[in-house]
């Protein structure tokens, strides 16, 4: 990334804060207050309201949705301190960051590191403007945890590759414009035969079939490639470098799953406060159910120490320059805790916390049930908890592979 | 596994054969797809009743076989394995209330019909979303019962409600003064809030002061038996899957980390089975029922909770799909976990029963 000059004084920060406040006053449509970014996720079709479009375009034009990305590719070119100010001011105004999705969370940072100049010029600006949706073509029916076993083959045809094979569990595949994929270019070497390439989802021969999930939605697909032509300029890095690049992307994914995005939003919503709305309390406002109270406190203490761990790890990895294997620890801890939280919400709400549909349940209650079910996936995707444990044991702790 | 007599073995084998052949999970899928709030197949229930399953705890003089709760539990466990949707558990529990507390006339009127499947009964106790039998507002005056019961299981198919009021249990027939509001839960089974507005009610006057607790303990052990079947099935399916799924050029079952997980679950399942069977047997023996039923449901809650989560986790991505069955067990598991005693409620009750 380009070198950045840290703001030297408090006055600079104050000036920047004022600039952000002014920007919000000028651009943030009041009707969007309190909304979250419906399009950032991978779990819905693209149906923006005019106000949402306006807000996305305003933030995108400044590059403030990707504040620390370099300015020459459409990012904000800002320091971490300034990015934090944007976060704070947006939060104060009840404004969401309209720029998100897999492009921001994992593909962009990876391309900035490994892409060539032309690729960065082509792909990063539309991500910063929130115009293009990316999906991840990694997993295959026989390449899940053993991702390197992937068989989708890209045959060298001179000026292009001809891709054949099947990906699966492609989140948002049915709504995505483009796919970053790892494919096999050499059948003779498991890891060195893998290459990282970018595939347009509307290329002839790409077909998706949505799969329904236990939460009742269909946010992911089987993706089939039949004689799909991919131009050579869509190869990222060298042929055979795909495993290295692909793994780096996974580190970004893990960091996002655990600490960055979704979990942070839950901060501040104490389970105890929720419990008091559903459960009887005693004279001092304490929960009458002592066992449940103990469980909530136990959870909240571990949740707090997780947030502290996440913060410490971020600071340490910043000093060390980028994401690292600590992302495995964070992913494993954060996903387990958020699953526990969903389960505790059910215990707090009783059967009212298990509604599937109907007027008798609030949107919040129904949303929590779907999130509880969907949340079971977080310990499976992005490298399962078991795989994180293997990474920690082998790469961090140097424990030998005995099998 | 409890030592079974010949009749019990026959009953279990028959239940196993029927559920596997006639009521696999695809039958539950059909019930779900139909979207009917009643959420069970009437023909299938008629067959079950014909096989005698609705009358297992009903005395012979009233048309049942009087085999007892361990026997009923054997059938319910098999039904749990394939997620067979039926009012059998609730009907059995409600019938037990009449057996324990009904007059000769009430028994003669209802038990033969509940045993034959001609009528269906259910139990309505809780008035909020968490189990709390100490908090009952429903009251009766001049034989008219008023109050609202929350999340009543199998309410849509019920002809008769056994209703807890402040001063005891009452029989209320569906009809005038009884209104249902469907509450659709994750398990896609029948649940409703039931409002009784001056509904004609007859007291179950003979069961003594502990009648409500006695009936709830029967609900706890039978619910635990359903969970036992579910847990067993999730365990078996997961083990099969690990033995066939290949990653890293070897079956997943060959990874020690997963072997130990399955060994832990196997041990948990053994505990669950002992606790559930002991609960059922205690009811039959009429001794130490409250404590045994509390342990049975608490262990069922604990083990089923983990089993459902592990079942999904160890299946990986396919465990998250609707096409695969394991998610259904998770969704049913939590509803049962929250019914007739959550884990915290049961721990509190256990402490009280143990005098600390
Ligand atoms: C909701 C959801 C969204 C997803 N989105 C995407 C996407 O957008 N793009 C994409 O490419 N993929 C996606 N995935 C796929 C995901 O990355 C895989 O599901 C994951 O890698 C696990 O692979 P698998 O499902 O084949 O499970 P398997 O690898 O078959 O694993 C089954 C179980 O065995 C365990 N296991 C496997 N190997 C070992 C070992 N060596 N030691 C111990 N335990 C082991 C696993 O941890 C797991 O518990 C998604 C998955 C889900 C559920």
Tab-separated table of N, CA and C in Angstrom, chain B residues 234-314:
chain	number	residue	atom	x	y	z
B	234	UNK	N	-29.080	-39.150	15.047
B	234	UNK	CA	-28.064	-38.186	14.608
B	234	UNK	C	-26.674	-38.807	14.783
B	235	UNK	N	-26.494	-39.482	15.896
B	235	UNK	CA	-25.206	-40.132	16.142
B	235	UNK	C	-24.913	-41.176	15.056
B	236	UNK	N	-25.878	-42.043	14.795
B	236	UNK	CA	-25.661	-43.113	13.810
B	236	UNK	C	-25.394	-42.531	12.417
B	237	UNK	N	-26.187	-41.529	12.041
B	237	UNK	CA	-26.009	-40.928	10.713
B	237	UNK	C	-24.634	-40.270	10.596
B	238	UNK	N	-24.211	-39.599	11.666
B	238	UNK	CA	-22.933	-38.897	11.631
B	238	UNK	C	-21.778	-39.889	11.542
B	239	UNK	N	-21.895	-40.959	12.332
B	239	UNK	CA	-20.850	-41.975	12.283
B	239	UNK	C	-20.746	-42.597	10.888
B	240	UNK	N	-21.891	-42.928	10.311
B	240	UNK	CA	-21.889	-43.473	8.946
B	240	UNK	C	-21.208	-42.506	7.988
B	241	UNK	N	-21.562	-41.234	8.128
B	241	UNK	CA	-21.024	-40.240	7.199
B	241	UNK	C	-19.506	-40.143	7.329
B	242	UNK	N	-19.024	-40.105	8.561
B	242	UNK	CA	-17.572	-39.976	8.761
B	242	UNK	C	-16.823	-41.187	8.209
B	243	UNK	N	-17.524	-42.320	8.199
B	243	UNK	CA	-16.866	-43.531	7.689
B	243	UNK	C	-16.811	-43.576	6.171
B	244	UNK	N	-17.598	-42.721	5.526
B	244	UNK	CA	-17.573	-42.792	4.057
B	244	UNK	C	-16.983	-41.550	3.389
B	245	UNK	N	-17.017	-40.395	4.048
B	245	UNK	CA	-16.552	-39.152	3.434
B	245	UNK	C	-15.018	-39.119	3.405
B	246	UNK	N	-14.477	-38.922	2.204
B	246	UNK	CA	-13.024	-38.887	2.045
B	246	UNK	C	-12.546	-37.449	1.853
B	247	UNK	N	-11.582	-37.033	2.643
B	247	UNK	CA	-10.840	-35.792	2.442
B	247	UNK	C	-9.387	-36.100	2.793
B	248	UNK	N	-8.469	-35.415	2.164
B	248	UNK	CA	-7.035	-35.668	2.382
B	248	UNK	C	-6.694	-37.147	2.125
B	249	UNK	N	-7.334	-37.725	1.119
B	249	UNK	CA	-7.089	-39.121	0.738
B	249	UNK	C	-7.388	-40.143	1.821
B	250	UNK	N	-8.192	-39.803	2.794
B	250	UNK	CA	-8.566	-40.800	3.793
B	250	UNK	C	-9.976	-40.509	4.288
B	251	UNK	N	-10.628	-41.526	4.836
B	251	UNK	CA	-11.967	-41.266	5.359
B	251	UNK	C	-11.842	-40.376	6.592
B	252	UNK	N	-12.828	-39.506	6.772
B	252	UNK	CA	-12.791	-38.598	7.929
B	252	UNK	C	-12.697	-39.386	9.231
B	253	UNK	N	-13.301	-40.579	9.244
B	253	UNK	CA	-13.291	-41.396	10.455
B	253	UNK	C	-11.879	-41.755	10.914
B	254	UNK	N	-10.906	-41.585	10.052
B	254	UNK	CA	-9.542	-41.954	10.454
B	254	UNK	C	-8.809	-40.819	11.182
B	255	UNK	N	-9.431	-39.647	11.268
B	255	UNK	CA	-8.764	-38.551	11.996
B	255	UNK	C	-9.018	-38.665	13.494
B	256	UNK	N	-7.931	-38.650	14.251
B	256	UNK	CA	-8.076	-38.874	15.688
B	256	UNK	C	-8.934	-37.798	16.365
B	257	UNK	N	-8.792	-36.561	15.866
B	257	UNK	CA	-9.589	-35.482	16.467
B	257	UNK	C	-11.080	-35.811	16.369
B	258	UNK	N	-11.481	-36.413	15.259
B	258	UNK	CA	-12.897	-36.742	15.089
B	258	UNK	C	-13.260	-38.030	15.825
B	259	UNK	N	-12.317	-38.960	15.877
B	259	UNK	CA	-12.562	-40.192	16.638
B	259	UNK	C	-12.894	-39.847	18.089
B	260	UNK	N	-12.126	-38.922	18.651
B	260	UNK	CA	-12.373	-38.564	20.052
B	260	UNK	C	-13.706	-37.852	20.226
B	261	UNK	N	-14.055	-37.052	19.246
B	261	UNK	CA	-15.362	-36.381	19.341
B	261	UNK	C	-16.482	-37.420	19.365
B	262	UNK	N	-16.364	-38.411	18.475
B	262	UNK	CA	-17.410	-39.428	18.430
B	262	UNK	C	-17.405	-40.271	19.706
B	263	UNK	N	-16.228	-40.516	20.240
B	263	UNK	CA	-16.155	-41.281	21.488
B	263	UNK	C	-16.839	-40.518	22.622
B	264	UNK	N	-16.630	-39.206	22.669
B	264	UNK	CA	-17.311	-38.386	23.680
B	264	UNK	C	-18.821	-38.467	23.510
B	265	UNK	N	-19.278	-38.342	22.268
B	265	UNK	CA	-20.722	-38.370	22.024
B	265	UNK	C	-21.304	-39.733	22.372
B	266	UNK	N	-20.535	-40.770	22.084
B	266	UNK	CA	-20.979	-42.130	22.387
B	266	UNK	C	-21.189	-42.282	23.894
B	267	UNK	N	-20.240	-41.754	24.662
B	267	UNK	CA	-20.351	-41.826	26.125
B	267	UNK	C	-21.543	-41.007	26.617
B	268	UNK	N	-21.723	-39.822	26.029
B	268	UNK	CA	-22.866	-38.990	26.396
B	268	UNK	C	-24.188	-39.698	26.111
B	269	UNK	N	-24.226	-40.342	24.971
B	269	UNK	CA	-25.445	-41.036	24.572
B	269	UNK	C	-25.764	-42.171	25.547
B	270	UNK	N	-24.718	-42.827	26.020
B	270	UNK	CA	-24.917	-43.904	26.998
B	270	UNK	C	-25.540	-43.327	28.270
B	271	UNK	N	-25.054	-42.175	28.691
B	271	UNK	CA	-25.605	-41.518	29.894
B	271	UNK	C	-27.063	-41.143	29.668
B	272	UNK	N	-27.316	-40.597	28.501
B	272	UNK	CA	-28.673	-40.162	28.185
B	272	UNK	C	-29.627	-41.353	28.220
B	273	UNK	N	-29.200	-42.445	27.611
B	273	UNK	CA	-30.071	-43.626	27.566
B	273	UNK	C	-30.368	-44.131	28.979
B	274	UNK	N	-29.344	-44.203	29.815
B	274	UNK	CA	-29.566	-44.682	31.187
B	274	UNK	C	-30.542	-43.779	31.913
B	275	UNK	N	-30.343	-42.464	31.767
B	275	UNK	CA	-31.187	-41.514	32.486
B	275	UNK	C	-32.632	-41.597	31.997
B	276	UNK	N	-32.810	-41.707	30.687
B	276	UNK	CA	-34.166	-41.733	30.136
B	276	UNK	C	-34.878	-43.028	30.538
B	277	UNK	N	-34.185	-44.141	30.396
B	277	UNK	CA	-34.823	-45.407	30.760
B	277	UNK	C	-35.159	-45.459	32.250
B	278	UNK	N	-34.261	-44.915	33.048
B	278	UNK	CA	-34.533	-44.901	34.494
B	278	UNK	C	-35.745	-44.028	34.803
B	279	UNK	N	-35.898	-42.941	34.068
B	279	UNK	CA	-37.063	-42.080	34.264
B	279	UNK	C	-38.350	-42.808	33.937
B	280	UNK	N	-38.329	-43.513	32.808
B	280	UNK	CA	-39.522	-44.274	32.405
B	280	UNK	C	-39.829	-45.369	33.420
B	281	UNK	N	-38.792	-46.050	33.868
B	281	UNK	CA	-38.990	-47.141	34.826
B	281	UNK	C	-39.493	-46.627	36.170
B	282	UNK	N	-39.011	-45.452	36.550
B	282	UNK	CA	-39.464	-44.888	37.825
B	282	UNK	C	-40.968	-44.631	37.782
B	283	UNK	N	-41.451	-44.150	36.634
B	283	UNK	CA	-42.892	-43.922	36.516
B	283	UNK	C	-43.632	-45.250	36.688
B	284	UNK	N	-43.121	-46.273	36.043
B	284	UNK	CA	-43.787	-47.580	36.157
B	284	UNK	C	-43.744	-48.108	37.585
B	285	UNK	N	-42.623	-47.862	38.265
B	285	UNK	CA	-42.484	-48.363	39.633
B	285	UNK	C	-43.232	-47.479	40.623
B	286	UNK	N	-43.520	-46.243	40.217
B	286	UNK	CA	-44.209	-45.318	41.115
B	286	UNK	C	-43.331	-44.881	42.262
B	287	UNK	N	-42.028	-44.862	42.032
B	287	UNK	CA	-41.116	-44.534	43.124
B	287	UNK	C	-40.009	-43.594	42.632
B	288	UNK	N	-39.792	-42.511	43.353
B	288	UNK	CA	-38.718	-41.579	42.992
B	288	UNK	C	-38.929	-40.929	41.638
B	289	UNK	N	-40.183	-40.707	41.280
B	289	UNK	CA	-40.495	-40.246	39.937
B	289	UNK	C	-39.952	-38.840	39.668
B	290	UNK	N	-40.167	-37.922	40.602
B	290	UNK	CA	-39.796	-36.525	40.350
B	290	UNK	C	-38.302	-36.407	40.058
B	291	UNK	N	-37.507	-37.052	40.885
B	291	UNK	CA	-36.066	-36.957	40.727
B	291	UNK	C	-35.608	-37.634	39.425
B	292	UNK	N	-36.121	-38.816	39.189
B	292	UNK	CA	-35.712	-39.568	37.992
B	292	UNK	C	-36.143	-38.841	36.714
B	293	UNK	N	-37.325	-38.250	36.750
B	293	UNK	CA	-37.811	-37.546	35.549
B	293	UNK	C	-36.995	-36.280	35.316
B	294	UNK	N	-36.591	-35.643	36.408
B	294	UNK	CA	-35.780	-34.430	36.278
B	294	UNK	C	-34.420	-34.771	35.665
B	295	UNK	N	-33.822	-35.826	36.161
B	295	UNK	CA	-32.531	-36.252	35.608
B	295	UNK	C	-32.687	-36.652	34.140
B	296	UNK	N	-33.763	-37.375	33.848
B	296	UNK	CA	-33.974	-37.844	32.470
B	296	UNK	C	-34.051	-36.671	31.489
B	297	UNK	N	-34.867	-35.675	31.834
B	297	UNK	CA	-35.047	-34.561	30.898
B	297	UNK	C	-33.797	-33.684	30.867
B	298	UNK	N	-33.148	-33.512	32.013
B	298	UNK	CA	-31.939	-32.672	32.039
B	298	UNK	C	-30.838	-33.301	31.188
B	299	UNK	N	-30.666	-34.612	31.299
B	299	UNK	CA	-29.648	-35.278	30.495
B	299	UNK	C	-30.034	-35.292	29.013
B	300	UNK	N	-31.325	-35.465	28.779
B	300	UNK	CA	-31.783	-35.423	27.382
B	300	UNK	C	-31.496	-34.047	26.788
B	301	UNK	N	-31.790	-33.006	27.543
B	301	UNK	CA	-31.518	-31.642	27.055
B	301	UNK	C	-30.031	-31.471	26.751
B	302	UNK	N	-29.215	-31.858	27.696
B	302	UNK	CA	-27.774	-31.637	27.559
B	302	UNK	C	-27.202	-32.392	26.358
B	303	UNK	N	-27.524	-33.666	26.285
B	303	UNK	CA	-26.895	-34.484	25.248
B	303	UNK	C	-27.472	-34.169	23.864
B	304	UNK	N	-28.788	-33.987	23.805
B	304	UNK	CA	-29.391	-33.685	22.503
B	304	UNK	C	-28.891	-32.347	21.966
B	305	UNK	N	-28.694	-31.415	22.877
B	305	UNK	CA	-28.193	-30.094	22.472
B	305	UNK	C	-26.853	-30.239	21.740
B	306	UNK	N	-25.942	-30.922	22.386
B	306	UNK	CA	-24.616	-31.112	21.800
B	306	UNK	C	-24.681	-31.988	20.561
B	307	UNK	N	-25.484	-33.035	20.642
B	307	UNK	CA	-25.534	-33.986	19.525
B	307	UNK	C	-25.994	-33.283	18.242
B	308	UNK	N	-27.002	-32.441	18.354
B	308	UNK	CA	-27.519	-31.763	17.165
B	308	UNK	C	-26.449	-30.834	16.585
B	309	UNK	N	-25.770	-30.114	17.456
B	309	UNK	CA	-24.724	-29.205	16.968
B	309	UNK	C	-23.576	-29.971	16.332
B	310	UNK	N	-23.153	-31.031	16.986
B	310	UNK	CA	-22.042	-31.816	16.459
B	310	UNK	C	-22.440	-32.514	15.162
B	311	UNK	N	-23.688	-32.951	15.107
B	311	UNK	CA	-24.158	-33.617	13.894
B	311	UNK	C	-23.989	-32.709	12.685
B	312	UNK	N	-24.386	-31.459	12.835
B	312	UNK	CA	-24.237	-30.520	11.719
B	312	UNK	C	-22.767	-30.240	11.450
B	313	UNK	N	-22.039	-29.929	12.495
B	313	UNK	CA	-20.627	-29.562	12.320
B	313	UNK	C	-19.851	-30.675	11.609
B	314	UNK	N	-20.086	-31.916	12.034
B	314	UNK	CA	-19.265	-33.004	11.485
B	314	UNK	C	-19.703	-33.405	10.073
